[in-house]
Short mmCIF file of C-alpha atoms and ligand atoms in Angstrom, two decimals:
data_model
loop_
_atom_site.label_atom_id
_atom_site.label_comp_id
_atom_site.label_asym_id
_atom_site.label_seq_id
_atom_site.Cartn_x
_atom_site.Cartn_y
_atom_site.Cartn_z
CA MET A 24 -32.00 -67.37 28.67
CA THR A 25 -31.13 -70.25 30.80
CA ILE A 26 -32.03 -73.81 31.01
CA PHE A 27 -32.13 -76.02 34.27
CA SER A 28 -31.91 -79.49 34.41
CA PRO A 29 -32.77 -80.50 37.96
CA ARG A 30 -32.29 -84.09 39.23
CA SER A 31 -35.04 -84.42 41.63
CA LEU A 32 -38.20 -82.95 42.28
CA THR A 33 -37.11 -80.99 45.31
CA GLU A 34 -34.49 -79.40 43.18
CA ALA A 35 -37.26 -78.54 40.37
CA LEU A 36 -39.63 -76.85 42.75
CA GLN A 37 -36.92 -74.81 44.26
CA VAL A 38 -35.82 -73.64 40.81
CA LEU A 39 -39.28 -73.12 39.49
CA ASN A 40 -39.85 -71.00 42.81
CA GLU A 41 -37.02 -68.74 42.02
CA HIS A 42 -37.90 -68.47 38.40
CA PRO A 43 -41.84 -68.58 38.34
CA ALA A 44 -41.79 -67.27 34.80
CA ALA A 45 -39.73 -70.19 33.58
CA ARG A 46 -41.27 -72.62 31.10
CA LEU A 47 -41.47 -76.03 32.23
CA LEU A 48 -40.17 -78.62 29.43
CA ALA A 49 -41.51 -82.42 29.43
CA GLY A 50 -41.64 -84.15 26.19
CA GLY A 51 -41.43 -80.81 24.43
CA THR A 52 -43.95 -81.63 21.59
CA ASP A 53 -45.99 -78.57 22.31
CA THR A 54 -43.24 -76.16 23.48
CA MET A 55 -40.57 -77.05 20.57
CA VAL A 56 -43.21 -76.49 17.97
CA GLU A 57 -43.93 -72.82 19.45
CA ILE A 58 -40.33 -72.31 20.01
CA ASN A 59 -39.46 -73.48 16.22
CA PHE A 60 -41.80 -71.10 14.92
CA ARG A 61 -40.88 -68.23 16.86
CA HIS A 62 -44.57 -68.19 18.39
CA PHE A 63 -42.90 -68.28 21.65
CA GLU A 64 -39.53 -66.85 23.25
CA PRO A 65 -38.78 -68.61 26.29
CA SER A 66 -37.10 -66.89 29.10
CA ASP A 67 -35.79 -69.64 31.26
CA ILE A 68 -36.36 -73.40 30.80
CA ILE A 69 -36.73 -75.84 33.53
CA SER A 70 -36.49 -79.29 31.75
CA LEU A 71 -38.16 -82.15 33.72
CA ARG A 72 -36.50 -85.10 31.66
CA HIS A 73 -34.18 -85.86 34.55
CA VAL A 74 -36.82 -85.62 37.33
CA GLN A 75 -37.41 -89.25 38.13
CA GLU A 76 -40.24 -88.80 40.72
CA LEU A 77 -42.44 -87.71 37.59
CA GLN A 78 -41.87 -91.14 35.91
CA VAL A 79 -43.24 -93.03 39.11
CA PHE A 80 -46.50 -95.08 38.56
CA GLU A 81 -48.18 -96.28 41.60
CA THR A 82 -51.22 -98.64 42.30
CA LEU A 83 -53.32 -97.35 45.06
CA SER A 84 -56.26 -99.10 47.13
CA THR A 85 -58.82 -97.32 45.04
CA GLY A 86 -56.84 -96.54 41.95
CA TYR A 87 -53.73 -95.29 40.23
CA ARG A 88 -51.32 -92.48 40.55
CA LEU A 89 -49.53 -91.73 37.18
CA GLY A 90 -46.53 -89.66 37.13
CA ALA A 91 -47.04 -86.55 35.20
CA ALA A 92 -44.25 -87.11 32.76
CA ILE A 93 -44.84 -90.79 31.89
CA PRO A 94 -44.82 -90.92 28.03
CA TYR A 95 -47.91 -91.89 25.94
CA LYS A 96 -46.36 -95.33 24.83
CA GLN A 97 -46.48 -96.60 28.19
CA PHE A 98 -50.24 -96.32 28.46
CA GLU A 99 -50.80 -97.24 24.77
CA ASN A 100 -49.33 -100.57 25.06
CA GLY A 101 -46.49 -100.46 27.41
CA SER A 102 -46.44 -101.26 31.04
CA PHE A 103 -49.25 -99.20 32.33
CA SER A 104 -51.71 -99.76 29.48
CA HIS A 105 -53.96 -101.84 31.79
CA VAL A 106 -54.77 -98.92 34.05
CA SER A 107 -57.69 -97.51 31.89
CA GLY A 108 -58.72 -98.79 28.49
CA ALA A 109 -60.04 -95.39 27.49
CA LEU A 110 -56.73 -93.73 28.31
CA SER A 111 -54.86 -96.40 26.33
CA GLU A 112 -57.27 -95.91 23.55
CA ALA A 113 -56.50 -92.22 23.80
CA SER A 114 -53.03 -92.43 24.08
CA ARG A 115 -52.84 -94.72 20.87
CA THR A 116 -54.43 -91.86 18.89
CA VAL A 117 -51.88 -89.24 19.80
CA GLY A 118 -49.69 -87.97 16.77
CA SER A 119 -47.22 -90.77 15.83
CA PRO A 120 -44.92 -93.42 17.66
CA GLN A 121 -42.18 -90.48 17.62
CA ILE A 122 -44.64 -88.21 19.42
CA ARG A 123 -45.86 -90.82 21.78
CA ALA A 124 -42.45 -91.84 22.71
CA THR A 125 -41.90 -88.31 24.32
CA GLY A 126 -45.36 -86.67 24.78
CA THR A 127 -46.61 -86.89 28.27
CA ILE A 128 -50.41 -86.38 29.82
CA GLY A 129 -48.82 -83.71 32.14
CA GLY A 130 -48.07 -81.87 28.89
CA ASN A 131 -51.51 -82.38 27.49
CA LEU A 132 -52.79 -80.90 30.77
CA GLY A 133 -50.32 -77.95 30.83
CA THR A 134 -51.30 -77.08 27.32
CA CYS A 135 -55.05 -77.81 28.04
CA SER A 136 -56.12 -77.59 24.44
CA PRO A 137 -59.98 -78.45 24.14
CA ALA A 138 -58.75 -81.01 21.67
CA GLY A 139 -56.32 -82.59 23.73
CA ASP A 140 -56.84 -86.18 23.57
CA THR A 141 -56.26 -87.65 27.16
CA LEU A 142 -58.47 -84.60 28.51
CA PRO A 143 -62.22 -86.13 27.84
CA VAL A 144 -60.91 -89.49 29.44
CA LEU A 145 -59.67 -87.64 32.65
CA SER A 146 -62.77 -85.76 32.84
CA ALA A 147 -64.86 -88.94 32.52
CA LEU A 148 -62.64 -90.52 35.00
CA ASP A 149 -63.18 -87.67 37.38
CA ALA A 150 -59.31 -87.56 37.65
CA GLN A 151 -57.51 -85.66 40.47
CA ILE A 152 -54.74 -83.53 39.48
CA GLU A 153 -51.75 -83.53 41.89
CA LEU A 154 -50.06 -80.18 41.82
CA SER A 155 -46.71 -79.63 43.96
CA SER A 156 -45.11 -76.49 45.07
CA ILE A 157 -42.46 -75.70 47.64
CA ASN A 158 -45.20 -75.17 49.84
CA GLY A 159 -46.72 -78.65 49.48
CA ILE A 160 -49.13 -80.83 47.30
CA ARG A 161 -52.78 -79.87 46.43
CA MET A 162 -55.22 -82.06 44.77
CA LEU A 163 -57.51 -80.52 42.17
CA SER A 164 -60.44 -82.06 40.28
CA ILE A 165 -59.93 -82.09 36.57
CA HIS A 166 -62.99 -80.16 36.34
CA ASP A 167 -61.44 -77.38 38.45
CA PHE A 168 -58.29 -77.56 36.73
CA MET A 169 -59.34 -77.04 33.26
CA LEU A 170 -60.40 -73.51 33.00
CA GLY A 171 -60.81 -72.70 29.37
CA VAL A 172 -59.05 -72.62 25.92
CA LYS A 173 -55.38 -73.31 26.88
CA ARG A 174 -55.88 -72.09 30.45
CA ASN A 175 -55.65 -74.02 33.57
CA ALA A 176 -55.67 -73.59 37.20
CA ARG A 177 -52.00 -74.43 37.88
CA VAL A 178 -50.12 -71.45 39.46
CA SER A 179 -46.65 -70.36 38.47
CA ASN A 180 -44.46 -72.12 41.21
CA GLU A 181 -46.35 -75.29 40.66
CA ILE A 182 -45.54 -78.64 38.75
CA ILE A 183 -48.27 -81.16 37.83
CA THR A 184 -46.65 -84.12 39.55
CA ALA A 185 -49.12 -86.68 39.24
CA ILE A 186 -52.65 -87.65 37.81
CA HIS A 187 -55.05 -89.97 40.19
CA ILE A 188 -57.61 -92.05 38.42
CA PRO A 189 -59.81 -94.51 39.82
CA LYS A 190 -59.84 -98.17 39.10
CA ILE A 191 -63.19 -98.87 36.84
CA ASN A 192 -65.12 -102.02 37.02
CA GLY A 193 -66.85 -101.79 33.65
CA PHE A 194 -66.75 -100.41 30.10
CA GLN A 195 -64.61 -97.46 29.09
CA GLY A 196 -63.83 -96.22 25.50
CA TYR A 197 -62.52 -93.38 23.88
CA ALA A 198 -63.31 -92.61 20.13
CA LYS A 199 -62.36 -89.51 17.99
CA VAL A 200 -62.87 -88.08 14.39
CA GLY A 201 -60.05 -86.41 12.30
CA VAL A 202 -59.11 -86.28 8.74
CA ARG A 203 -57.06 -89.52 8.65
CA ASN A 204 -56.01 -92.19 11.22
CA ALA A 205 -52.40 -91.19 12.31
CA MET A 206 -51.05 -87.67 13.13
CA VAL A 207 -54.37 -85.83 13.35
CA ILE A 208 -55.58 -83.51 16.00
CA SER A 209 -59.11 -84.23 17.29
CA ILE A 210 -62.27 -82.62 15.33
CA ALA A 211 -64.38 -84.11 17.83
CA SER A 212 -63.83 -86.61 20.32
CA ALA A 213 -65.86 -88.63 23.31
CA CYS A 214 -65.07 -90.81 26.11
CA LEU A 215 -67.70 -93.00 27.66
CA ILE A 216 -67.21 -94.69 31.19
CA HIS A 217 -69.66 -97.22 32.64
CA ASN A 218 -68.75 -97.57 36.37
CA MET A 219 -70.64 -100.78 37.19
CA ASP A 220 -70.11 -100.73 40.89
CA LYS A 221 -71.55 -97.22 41.37
CA SER A 222 -74.26 -97.61 38.67
CA HIS A 223 -72.74 -94.36 37.01
CA ILE A 224 -72.35 -93.28 33.44
CA ALA A 225 -69.98 -90.50 32.68
CA LEU A 226 -69.55 -88.98 29.00
CA ALA A 227 -67.00 -86.21 28.22
CA LEU A 228 -66.61 -84.47 24.81
CA GLY A 229 -63.48 -83.10 23.43
CA ALA A 230 -62.85 -80.29 20.93
CA VAL A 231 -66.54 -79.06 20.88
CA GLY A 232 -66.03 -76.35 23.62
CA PRO A 233 -63.65 -73.88 25.14
CA THR A 234 -62.60 -76.90 27.30
CA ILE A 235 -63.85 -80.49 27.88
CA ILE A 236 -67.67 -80.66 28.42
CA ARG A 237 -69.09 -83.43 30.73
CA CYS A 238 -72.70 -84.29 29.18
CA ARG A 239 -74.72 -84.44 32.60
CA THR A 240 -77.93 -84.43 31.01
CA ALA A 241 -76.96 -87.14 28.55
CA GLU A 242 -75.58 -89.22 31.68
CA LYS A 243 -78.64 -88.66 33.77
CA TRP A 244 -81.05 -89.61 31.12
CA LEU A 245 -79.36 -92.76 30.37
CA THR A 246 -78.85 -93.79 33.84
CA GLN A 247 -82.84 -93.32 34.30
CA ASN A 248 -83.58 -94.89 30.87
CA ALA A 249 -81.20 -98.18 30.51
CA ASP A 250 -79.73 -100.45 32.43
CA LEU A 251 -76.15 -101.09 31.19
CA SER A 252 -75.21 -103.91 33.63
CA THR A 253 -77.88 -106.42 32.19
CA SER A 254 -77.24 -107.79 28.79
CA THR A 255 -80.63 -106.59 27.55
CA ALA A 256 -79.86 -104.97 24.14
CA LEU A 257 -80.53 -101.00 24.15
CA THR A 258 -83.34 -100.14 21.54
CA THR A 259 -82.36 -97.76 18.60
CA GLU A 260 -84.47 -95.12 20.18
CA VAL A 261 -82.54 -95.22 23.33
CA ILE A 262 -79.05 -95.08 21.62
CA GLU A 263 -80.17 -92.33 19.24
CA GLU A 264 -81.73 -90.12 22.07
CA PHE A 265 -78.45 -90.45 24.20
CA GLY A 266 -76.45 -89.48 21.08
CA ARG A 267 -79.09 -86.33 20.44
CA LEU A 268 -78.90 -85.12 24.15
CA ALA A 269 -74.84 -85.35 23.77
CA ALA A 270 -74.61 -83.36 20.82
CA SER A 271 -77.14 -80.73 22.20
CA GLU A 272 -74.63 -80.36 25.10
CA ALA A 273 -71.70 -79.65 22.75
CA LEU A 274 -70.73 -75.96 22.24
CA PRO A 275 -68.66 -76.22 19.13
CA ILE A 276 -67.14 -73.45 17.04
CA THR A 277 -66.02 -73.29 13.40
CA ASP A 278 -62.38 -72.99 12.62
CA HIS A 279 -59.67 -74.08 10.16
CA ARG A 280 -60.41 -77.87 11.23
CA SER A 281 -63.93 -78.12 11.02
CA THR A 282 -67.36 -76.58 11.15
CA ALA A 283 -69.49 -76.22 14.27
CA GLU A 284 -72.26 -78.01 12.58
CA TYR A 285 -70.10 -80.87 11.89
CA ARG A 286 -68.56 -81.16 14.99
CA LYS A 287 -72.04 -81.27 16.71
CA HIS A 288 -73.16 -84.04 14.48
CA ALA A 289 -69.94 -85.91 14.96
CA VAL A 290 -69.92 -85.85 18.74
CA GLY A 291 -73.65 -87.36 18.49
CA VAL A 292 -72.43 -90.16 16.48
CA LEU A 293 -69.24 -90.68 18.39
CA ALA A 294 -71.61 -90.87 21.64
CA GLN A 295 -73.82 -93.53 20.00
CA ARG A 296 -70.82 -95.64 18.62
CA LEU A 297 -69.41 -95.58 22.17
CA LEU A 298 -72.64 -96.77 23.74
CA LYS A 299 -73.15 -99.62 21.30
CA ARG A 300 -69.49 -100.57 22.00
CA ALA A 301 -70.45 -100.37 25.73
CA MET A 302 -73.31 -103.03 24.88
CA LYS A 303 -71.11 -105.62 23.51
CA MET B 22 -27.81 -79.43 37.49
CA SER B 23 -26.42 -77.45 34.66
CA THR B 24 -27.41 -73.74 34.57
CA SER B 25 -27.11 -71.25 32.20
CA SER B 26 -25.37 -73.50 29.74
CA GLU B 27 -23.85 -71.57 26.94
CA ILE B 28 -21.75 -74.65 26.61
CA TYR B 29 -23.04 -78.22 26.91
CA SER B 30 -22.20 -81.73 26.01
CA LEU B 31 -24.31 -84.16 24.11
CA ARG B 32 -23.27 -87.89 23.63
CA VAL B 33 -23.94 -88.35 20.01
CA ASN B 34 -23.17 -91.93 18.54
CA GLY B 35 -21.13 -92.76 21.63
CA THR B 36 -18.99 -89.85 21.51
CA ASP B 37 -19.14 -86.64 23.69
CA GLN B 38 -19.59 -83.40 21.31
CA HIS B 39 -19.34 -80.04 22.76
CA VAL B 40 -21.89 -77.59 21.63
CA LYS B 41 -20.66 -73.97 21.99
CA ASP B 42 -22.25 -70.54 21.97
CA ALA B 43 -25.51 -72.19 21.04
CA TRP B 44 -28.87 -70.45 21.71
CA ILE B 45 -30.52 -72.47 24.26
CA GLY B 46 -33.95 -72.82 22.43
CA GLU B 47 -32.35 -74.58 19.60
CA SER B 48 -33.71 -77.98 18.66
CA LEU B 49 -31.66 -81.19 18.45
CA LEU B 50 -32.16 -81.36 14.82
CA TYR B 51 -30.67 -77.77 14.29
CA VAL B 52 -27.77 -78.57 16.60
CA LEU B 53 -26.88 -82.01 15.07
CA ARG B 54 -26.84 -80.48 11.56
CA GLU B 55 -25.60 -76.91 12.10
CA ARG B 56 -23.53 -77.28 14.84
CA LEU B 57 -22.10 -80.70 15.03
CA GLY B 58 -22.30 -81.40 11.40
CA PHE B 59 -24.28 -84.57 11.42
CA MET B 60 -26.21 -83.84 8.17
CA GLY B 61 -28.02 -87.40 8.14
CA SER B 62 -31.25 -86.07 9.89
CA LYS B 63 -33.32 -84.00 7.89
CA GLY B 64 -35.56 -81.06 8.55
CA ALA B 65 -38.74 -80.83 6.43
CA CYS B 66 -41.40 -79.46 9.05
CA GLU B 67 -39.99 -78.90 12.33
CA GLN B 68 -43.08 -79.72 13.98
CA GLY B 69 -43.01 -83.39 14.26
CA GLU B 70 -44.99 -84.19 11.52
CA CYS B 71 -42.92 -85.68 8.75
CA GLY B 72 -40.28 -88.04 10.81
CA SER B 73 -37.31 -87.17 8.48
CA CYS B 74 -35.57 -85.78 11.60
CA THR B 75 -35.85 -89.23 13.42
CA VAL B 76 -33.07 -90.15 15.87
CA LEU B 77 -32.87 -92.37 18.87
CA ILE B 78 -32.80 -91.04 22.28
CA ASN B 79 -32.19 -93.45 24.98
CA ASN B 80 -33.63 -96.17 22.42
CA ASP B 81 -36.63 -94.31 21.71
CA ALA B 82 -37.28 -92.95 18.26
CA VAL B 83 -38.09 -89.49 18.48
CA CYS B 84 -38.20 -86.13 16.29
CA SER B 85 -35.24 -84.41 16.92
CA CYS B 86 -36.93 -81.34 15.94
CA LEU B 87 -39.18 -81.41 18.88
CA VAL B 88 -36.18 -81.99 21.22
CA MET B 89 -34.64 -78.92 22.69
CA ALA B 90 -30.93 -79.89 22.31
CA ALA B 91 -29.77 -78.63 25.73
CA SER B 92 -32.27 -80.60 27.38
CA ALA B 93 -30.73 -83.71 25.91
CA ILE B 94 -27.70 -83.69 28.10
CA ASP B 95 -26.79 -87.13 29.65
CA THR B 96 -28.76 -89.09 27.09
CA ASP B 97 -27.78 -91.61 24.33
CA ILE B 98 -28.50 -89.90 21.05
CA ILE B 99 -27.97 -92.25 17.99
CA THR B 100 -28.45 -90.50 14.55
CA VAL B 101 -28.72 -92.42 11.13
CA GLU B 102 -24.79 -92.15 11.03
CA GLY B 103 -24.40 -94.08 14.07
CA LEU B 104 -26.43 -97.20 12.68
CA ALA B 105 -23.61 -97.97 10.06
CA PRO B 106 -20.40 -96.54 8.90
CA SER B 107 -21.01 -94.57 5.62
CA GLU B 108 -18.79 -97.08 3.56
CA SER B 109 -20.65 -100.24 4.52
CA PRO B 110 -24.40 -99.61 4.68
CA ASN B 111 -26.40 -101.96 6.83
CA ASP B 112 -29.01 -104.49 5.81
CA ILE B 113 -31.80 -101.86 6.35
CA GLN B 114 -30.03 -99.51 4.11
CA GLN B 115 -29.13 -102.24 1.42
CA ALA B 116 -32.80 -103.48 1.45
CA PHE B 117 -34.14 -99.94 0.77
CA VAL B 118 -31.76 -99.53 -2.19
CA ALA B 119 -32.53 -103.30 -3.50
CA GLU B 120 -36.26 -102.67 -3.37
CA GLY B 121 -36.21 -99.15 -4.82
CA ALA B 122 -37.62 -97.57 -1.91
CA VAL B 123 -35.44 -94.42 -2.11
CA GLN B 124 -36.47 -91.75 -4.77
CA CYS B 125 -35.40 -88.18 -3.76
CA GLY B 126 -34.10 -89.63 -0.52
CA PHE B 127 -35.44 -86.89 1.88
CA CYS B 128 -37.31 -89.19 4.27
CA THR B 129 -34.90 -92.16 3.95
CA PRO B 130 -32.49 -91.13 7.03
CA GLY B 131 -35.63 -90.98 9.47
CA LEU B 132 -37.23 -94.11 7.90
CA ILE B 133 -33.83 -95.94 8.41
CA VAL B 134 -33.78 -94.92 12.04
CA ALA B 135 -37.63 -95.76 12.37
CA VAL B 136 -37.33 -99.19 10.96
CA HIS B 137 -34.11 -99.99 12.93
CA HIS B 138 -35.92 -99.12 16.02
CA LEU B 139 -38.97 -101.31 15.15
CA LEU B 140 -37.03 -104.18 14.37
CA GLU B 141 -35.04 -103.79 17.51
CA THR B 142 -38.09 -104.10 19.46
CA ASN B 143 -40.12 -106.40 17.41
CA SER B 144 -38.06 -108.78 15.21
CA SER B 145 -41.18 -110.24 13.25
CA PRO B 146 -43.76 -107.46 13.08
CA SER B 147 -47.08 -108.10 11.35
CA GLU B 148 -47.75 -105.81 8.35
CA ILE B 149 -50.14 -103.51 10.15
CA GLU B 150 -47.43 -103.25 13.08
CA VAL B 151 -44.87 -102.17 10.26
CA LYS B 152 -47.52 -99.65 9.14
CA GLU B 153 -48.21 -98.35 12.28
CA ALA B 154 -44.58 -98.08 13.51
CA LEU B 155 -43.69 -95.94 10.17
CA SER B 156 -46.89 -93.77 10.60
CA GLY B 157 -44.99 -90.76 11.83
CA ASN B 158 -42.59 -90.77 8.67
CA ILE B 159 -43.87 -89.38 5.71
CA CYS B 160 -42.60 -90.13 1.93
CA ARG B 161 -43.92 -87.92 -0.71
CA CYS B 162 -42.42 -89.87 -3.42
CA THR B 163 -42.53 -93.78 -3.12
CA GLY B 164 -46.16 -94.29 -2.21
CA TYR B 165 -44.81 -96.52 0.56
CA GLY B 166 -45.02 -99.73 -1.09
CA ARG B 167 -41.50 -100.27 -1.86
CA ILE B 168 -40.83 -99.17 1.82
CA PHE B 169 -42.99 -101.91 3.34
CA SER B 170 -41.30 -104.34 0.81
CA ALA B 171 -37.78 -103.24 1.86
CA VAL B 172 -38.87 -103.88 5.58
CA GLN B 173 -40.24 -107.20 4.58
CA LEU B 174 -36.91 -108.02 2.93
CA VAL B 175 -35.04 -107.16 6.02
CA ILE B 176 -37.31 -109.16 8.15
CA SER B 177 -37.07 -112.21 5.91
CA GLN B 178 -33.19 -112.04 5.40
CA ARG B 179 -32.71 -111.83 9.30
CA GLU B 180 -34.98 -114.71 9.84
CA LYS B 181 -32.94 -116.92 7.34
CA SER B 182 -29.65 -115.85 8.97
CA ILE B 183 -30.86 -117.14 12.26
CA SER B 184 -32.10 -120.47 11.07
C1 FAD C 403 -47.01 -83.78 15.31
C2 FAD C 403 -47.81 -83.69 16.55
C3 FAD C 403 -48.85 -84.35 16.52
C4 FAD C 403 -49.76 -84.35 17.90
N1 FAD C 403 -50.87 -85.06 17.99
C5 FAD C 403 -51.46 -84.76 19.01
C6 FAD C 403 -52.68 -85.56 19.20
O1 FAD C 403 -53.09 -86.28 18.37
N2 FAD C 403 -53.55 -85.39 20.32
C7 FAD C 403 -53.11 -84.64 21.28
O2 FAD C 403 -53.80 -84.64 22.50
N3 FAD C 403 -51.88 -83.89 21.33
C8 FAD C 403 -51.18 -83.86 20.32
N4 FAD C 403 -50.20 -83.16 20.11
C9 FAD C 403 -49.76 -82.15 21.02
C10 FAD C 403 -48.66 -82.82 22.16
O3 FAD C 403 -48.17 -83.84 21.73
C11 FAD C 403 -49.55 -83.03 23.43
O4 FAD C 403 -50.11 -81.98 23.80
C12 FAD C 403 -48.55 -83.57 24.73
O5 FAD C 403 -49.21 -84.11 25.69
C13 FAD C 403 -47.76 -82.32 25.00
O6 FAD C 403 -46.90 -83.19 26.09
P1 FAD C 403 -45.38 -82.78 26.14
O7 FAD C 403 -44.85 -83.60 27.24
O8 FAD C 403 -44.64 -83.13 24.92
O9 FAD C 403 -45.49 -81.20 26.34
P2 FAD C 403 -44.41 -80.07 26.63
O10 FAD C 403 -44.42 -79.38 25.24
O11 FAD C 403 -43.39 -80.44 27.41
O12 FAD C 403 -45.31 -78.98 27.38
C14 FAD C 403 -46.63 -78.52 27.00
C15 FAD C 403 -46.97 -77.42 28.12
O13 FAD C 403 -47.45 -78.15 29.20
C16 FAD C 403 -46.63 -77.82 30.32
N5 FAD C 403 -46.11 -78.73 31.48
C17 FAD C 403 -45.48 -79.96 30.77
N6 FAD C 403 -45.40 -80.93 31.77
C18 FAD C 403 -45.83 -80.18 32.94
C19 FAD C 403 -45.84 -80.45 34.39
N7 FAD C 403 -45.37 -81.72 34.91
N8 FAD C 403 -46.43 -79.59 35.47
C20 FAD C 403 -46.72 -78.45 34.83
N9 FAD C 403 -46.66 -78.25 33.54
C21 FAD C 403 -46.26 -78.92 32.48
C22 FAD C 403 -45.39 -77.17 29.68
O14 FAD C 403 -44.83 -75.92 30.41
C23 FAD C 403 -46.02 -76.64 28.52
O15 FAD C 403 -46.67 -75.40 28.72
C24 FAD C 403 -49.27 -83.43 18.94
C25 FAD C 403 -48.13 -82.47 18.65
C26 FAD C 403 -47.40 -82.76 17.72
C27 FAD C 403 -46.03 -82.13 17.21
S1 FES C 404 -38.51 -82.20 10.76
FE1 FES C 404 -39.09 -83.16 12.54
S2 FES C 404 -40.78 -84.33 12.09
FE2 FES C 404 -40.49 -83.11 10.43
S1 FES C 405 -38.31 -90.66 -1.34
FE1 FES C 405 -38.63 -88.85 -1.57
S2 FES C 405 -39.80 -88.24 0.24
FE2 FES C 405 -39.49 -90.34 0.45
#
């Protein structure tokens, strides 16, 4: 077993191309648990710690380009907490301060767990994932990137180099249910985005399906039945129907963390809560 | 770029330490304790849940059990041993003793590092900021009250010494 510590993206892509079976190591908060418990025996490791390009943040004309290895703490309350309220809220719920100091969005995408906290946000934002290889860059919609439980569309010689998200004028929020406040993996989660400029509503659910679920029916229904850009309060009926539609789009399972019934109920409640928050 | 590093060096508490014949997948916690003899950091869960293994890497408080040691080359690693010489405990350590915040002591080194890190970044944290900053450190004995009192004691002592 070998560990490579490339000092630039070019070098990292070359090494990966020569060792396509190598495991990329960013914050290590998923990978090291697997290794410590011998669930995974690495052949080769490529450490991304010293690849500066993956730490770069850029403001673009339409949004932001987030380097894939920027740790959560920068989005939680650090230098980049302004880029997306929902991303900042989601980042703040991840693990503990120690986990947020090292864990990365690139790693959340790499693992692609349905409970990954940034994934509903990236889905609701229609984020674009930037994948690089020695052959160049390809951009993939988050919806095409996430394939299933811990499965994504990255091919073995690619590194997730950045995440592109739009700048949103309007409400954005993230909410999650777990057994306590700190250090918990989501039992159910939801992200609501209201893009005022495009009169568009997006609702994405986490931990209630093999991958993140976009609630196209609930979104469409709300757009037709409510005007979020005015200050007129929504009726209880509208809020409840939105929650009901969201819950009906969930495809949860029962596992060691919760039951399918509870998860379905919980995402409905979360959708309603977020909608109420959006009205404030 | 270091390849096939059977031997690598880590900078621990300001001194270069050579790690020999190690398996590359070893965690920093394991290497610190079992290969380099820094027994301060404790291992209880090895999955990032308890914080007893907290160390500083480039001034971030992190779980050393979740750091692949060989990936931490060219970083500054500070363990609890690096915060104060063992003969003269620092103000945080003294406050933990004074307030009875140490019972079995297993969580203490990780907490000392986490409190040190908090107060380096925010010298007058609110109560909720203290709780949030220590939310990654689990203590099974004290019920946390005495730990929070110890942190308040350090804050007030440091404020007094400035004014
Ligand atoms: C105690 C604890 C609590 C946690 N709590 C939460 C939580 O509340 N919410 C949550 O969502 N997650 C949680 N996690 C899981 C984990 O912290 C996150 O998934 C995190 O985002 C992983 O990022 P990382 O950089 O540490 O990943 P790593 O472990 O370094 O990598 C994870 C995977 O992604 C791949 N990868 C990493 N970077 C890239 C890249 N740039 N390009 C391609 N592939 C890449 C790796 O090869 C690996 O397969 C927790 C973990 C622990 C240990
Ligand atoms: S041993 Fe590292 S967090 Fe528990
Ligand atoms: S004093 Fe025993 S775990 Fe904290």
